[in-house]
mmCIF file of C-alpha atoms in Angstrom:
data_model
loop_
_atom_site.group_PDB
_atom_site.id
_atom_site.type_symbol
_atom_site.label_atom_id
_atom_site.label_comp_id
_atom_site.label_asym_id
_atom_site.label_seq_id
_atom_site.Cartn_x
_atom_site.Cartn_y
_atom_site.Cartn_z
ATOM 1 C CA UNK P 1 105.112 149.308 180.838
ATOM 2 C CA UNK P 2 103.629 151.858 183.089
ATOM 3 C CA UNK P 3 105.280 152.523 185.965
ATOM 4 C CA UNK P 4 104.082 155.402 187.852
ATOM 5 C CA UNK P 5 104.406 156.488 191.756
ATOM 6 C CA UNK P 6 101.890 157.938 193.906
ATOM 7 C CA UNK P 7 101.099 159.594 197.295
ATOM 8 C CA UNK P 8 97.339 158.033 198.464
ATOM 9 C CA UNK P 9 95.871 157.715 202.023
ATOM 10 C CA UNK P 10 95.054 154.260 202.978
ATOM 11 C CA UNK P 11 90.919 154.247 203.136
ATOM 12 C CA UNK P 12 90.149 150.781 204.618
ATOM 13 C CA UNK P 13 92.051 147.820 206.954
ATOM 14 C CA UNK P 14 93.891 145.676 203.775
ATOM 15 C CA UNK P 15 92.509 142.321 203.380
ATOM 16 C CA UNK P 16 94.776 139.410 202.742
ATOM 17 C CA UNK P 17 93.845 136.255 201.552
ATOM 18 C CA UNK P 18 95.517 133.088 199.732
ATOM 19 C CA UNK P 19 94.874 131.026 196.483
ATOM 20 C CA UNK P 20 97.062 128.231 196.213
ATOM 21 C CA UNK P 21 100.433 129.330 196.594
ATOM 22 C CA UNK P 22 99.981 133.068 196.690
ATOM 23 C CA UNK P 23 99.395 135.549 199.196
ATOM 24 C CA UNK P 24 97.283 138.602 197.919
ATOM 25 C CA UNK P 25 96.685 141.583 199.939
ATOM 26 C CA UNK P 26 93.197 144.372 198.668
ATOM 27 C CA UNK P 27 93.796 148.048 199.458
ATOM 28 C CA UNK P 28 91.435 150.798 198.704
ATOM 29 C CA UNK P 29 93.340 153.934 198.457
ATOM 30 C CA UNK P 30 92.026 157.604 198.020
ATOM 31 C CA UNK P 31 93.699 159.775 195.490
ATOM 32 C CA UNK P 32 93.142 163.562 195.840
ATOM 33 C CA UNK P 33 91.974 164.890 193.146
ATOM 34 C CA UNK P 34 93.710 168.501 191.496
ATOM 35 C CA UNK P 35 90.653 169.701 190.192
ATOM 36 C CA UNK P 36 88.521 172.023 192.239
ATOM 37 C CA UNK P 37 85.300 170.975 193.944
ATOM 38 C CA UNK P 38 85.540 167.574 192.855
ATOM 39 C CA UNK P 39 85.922 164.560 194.685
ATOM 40 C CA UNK P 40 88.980 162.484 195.322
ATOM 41 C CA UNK P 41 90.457 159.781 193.011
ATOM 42 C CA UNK P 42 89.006 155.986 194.841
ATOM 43 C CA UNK P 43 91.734 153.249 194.030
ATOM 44 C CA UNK P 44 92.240 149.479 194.336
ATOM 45 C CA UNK P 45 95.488 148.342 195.263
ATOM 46 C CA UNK P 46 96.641 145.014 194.780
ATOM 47 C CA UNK P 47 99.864 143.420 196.088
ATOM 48 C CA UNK P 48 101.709 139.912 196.134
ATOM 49 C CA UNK P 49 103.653 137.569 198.329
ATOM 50 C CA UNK P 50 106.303 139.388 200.059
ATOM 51 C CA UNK P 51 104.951 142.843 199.933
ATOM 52 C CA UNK P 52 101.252 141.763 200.640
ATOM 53 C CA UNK P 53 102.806 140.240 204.234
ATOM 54 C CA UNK P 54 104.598 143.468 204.930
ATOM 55 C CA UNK P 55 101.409 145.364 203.858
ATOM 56 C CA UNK P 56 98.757 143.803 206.039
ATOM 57 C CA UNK P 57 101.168 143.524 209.251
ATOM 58 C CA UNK P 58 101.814 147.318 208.773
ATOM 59 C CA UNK P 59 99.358 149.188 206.689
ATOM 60 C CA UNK P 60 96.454 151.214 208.977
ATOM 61 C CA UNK P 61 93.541 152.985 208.072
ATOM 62 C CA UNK P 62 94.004 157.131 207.435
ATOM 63 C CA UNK P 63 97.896 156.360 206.636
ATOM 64 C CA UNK P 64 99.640 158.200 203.788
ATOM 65 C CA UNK P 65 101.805 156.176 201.848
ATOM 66 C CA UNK P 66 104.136 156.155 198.348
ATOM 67 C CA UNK P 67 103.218 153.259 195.635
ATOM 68 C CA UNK P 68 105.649 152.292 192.828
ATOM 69 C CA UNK P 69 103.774 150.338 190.421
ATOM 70 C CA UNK P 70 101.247 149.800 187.345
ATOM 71 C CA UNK P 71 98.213 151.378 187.018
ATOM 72 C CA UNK P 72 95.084 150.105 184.185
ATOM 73 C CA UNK P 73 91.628 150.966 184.046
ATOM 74 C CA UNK P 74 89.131 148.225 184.374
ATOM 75 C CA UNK P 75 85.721 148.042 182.957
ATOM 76 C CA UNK P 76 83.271 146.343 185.223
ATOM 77 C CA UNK P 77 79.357 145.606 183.327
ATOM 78 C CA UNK P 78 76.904 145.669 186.048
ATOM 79 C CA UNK P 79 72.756 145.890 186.086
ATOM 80 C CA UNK P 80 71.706 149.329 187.378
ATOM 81 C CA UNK P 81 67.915 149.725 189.570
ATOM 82 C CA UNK P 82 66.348 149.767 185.794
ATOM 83 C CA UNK P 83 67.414 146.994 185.024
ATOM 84 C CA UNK P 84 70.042 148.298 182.299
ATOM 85 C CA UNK P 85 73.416 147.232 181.944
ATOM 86 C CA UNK P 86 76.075 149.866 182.560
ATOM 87 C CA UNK P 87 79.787 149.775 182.757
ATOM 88 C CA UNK P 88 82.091 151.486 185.534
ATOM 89 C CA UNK P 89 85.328 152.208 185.269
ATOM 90 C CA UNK P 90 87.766 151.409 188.053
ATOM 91 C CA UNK P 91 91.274 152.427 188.637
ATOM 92 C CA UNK P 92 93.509 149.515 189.862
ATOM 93 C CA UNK P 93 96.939 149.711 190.913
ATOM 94 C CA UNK P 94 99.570 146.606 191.214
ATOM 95 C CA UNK P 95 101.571 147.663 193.816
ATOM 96 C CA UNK P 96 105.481 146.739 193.203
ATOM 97 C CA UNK P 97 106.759 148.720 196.163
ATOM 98 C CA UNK P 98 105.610 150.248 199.012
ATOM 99 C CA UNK P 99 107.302 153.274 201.343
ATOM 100 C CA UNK P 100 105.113 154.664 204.259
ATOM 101 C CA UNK P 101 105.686 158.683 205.194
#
C-alpha cells in the first residue's frame, strides 16, 4: 500500500453525509505546491465512520492539518464547451488519521 502523510490547509466546511450504515465525511484540501510560480496542489479527502464524526465536529475552513493515509489518482471523462470528451485527473486522499497543528 501507499501510505503517505501530509501537511494541507483545509479549503472548504467538510460535508458529511450517510449511505446505509456509513458515515462519510468530503474535504477539499490545498496542497502547496514546491515548484515556483505554480499553483497549489487541490485535493479530495475522504474519511469514514469514526474519523468522519471527529472531522466534521472539528475541522474549519483555513485550518492546517496532518493526514496519514492513501493517496490514487482518479480519472474523471467529462464533455468540454466543444463538445469533446476530455479526462481530468484528480488527486484523492483516504484519510486514515487525522492530527490538527
Amino acid at each position: 500500500m501507499n501510505i503517505c502523510i501530509l501537511t494541507t490547509r483545509i479549503i472548504a466546511n467538510p460535508k458529511l453525509s450517510r449511505c446505509q450504515r456509513t458515515t462519510i465525511c468530503q474535504l477539499i484540501l490545498c496542497r502547496k505546491n514546491k515548484r515556483k510560480n505554480q499553483l497549489p496542489y487541490k485535493l479530495k479527502a475522504i474519511a469514514k465512520n469514526r474519523i468522519a464524526k471527529k472531522i466534521f465536529n472539528t475541522a474549519e475552513e483555513n485550518r492546517f492539518i496532518i493526514i496519514k493515509g492513501f493517496i490514487y489518482i482518479r480519472k474523471v471523462k467529462f464533455v468540454s464547451n466543444d463538445n469533446k470528451w476530455k479526462i481530468k485527473k484528480n488527486i484523492a486522499v483516504k484519510i486514515k488519521k487525522i492530527y490538527y497543528i
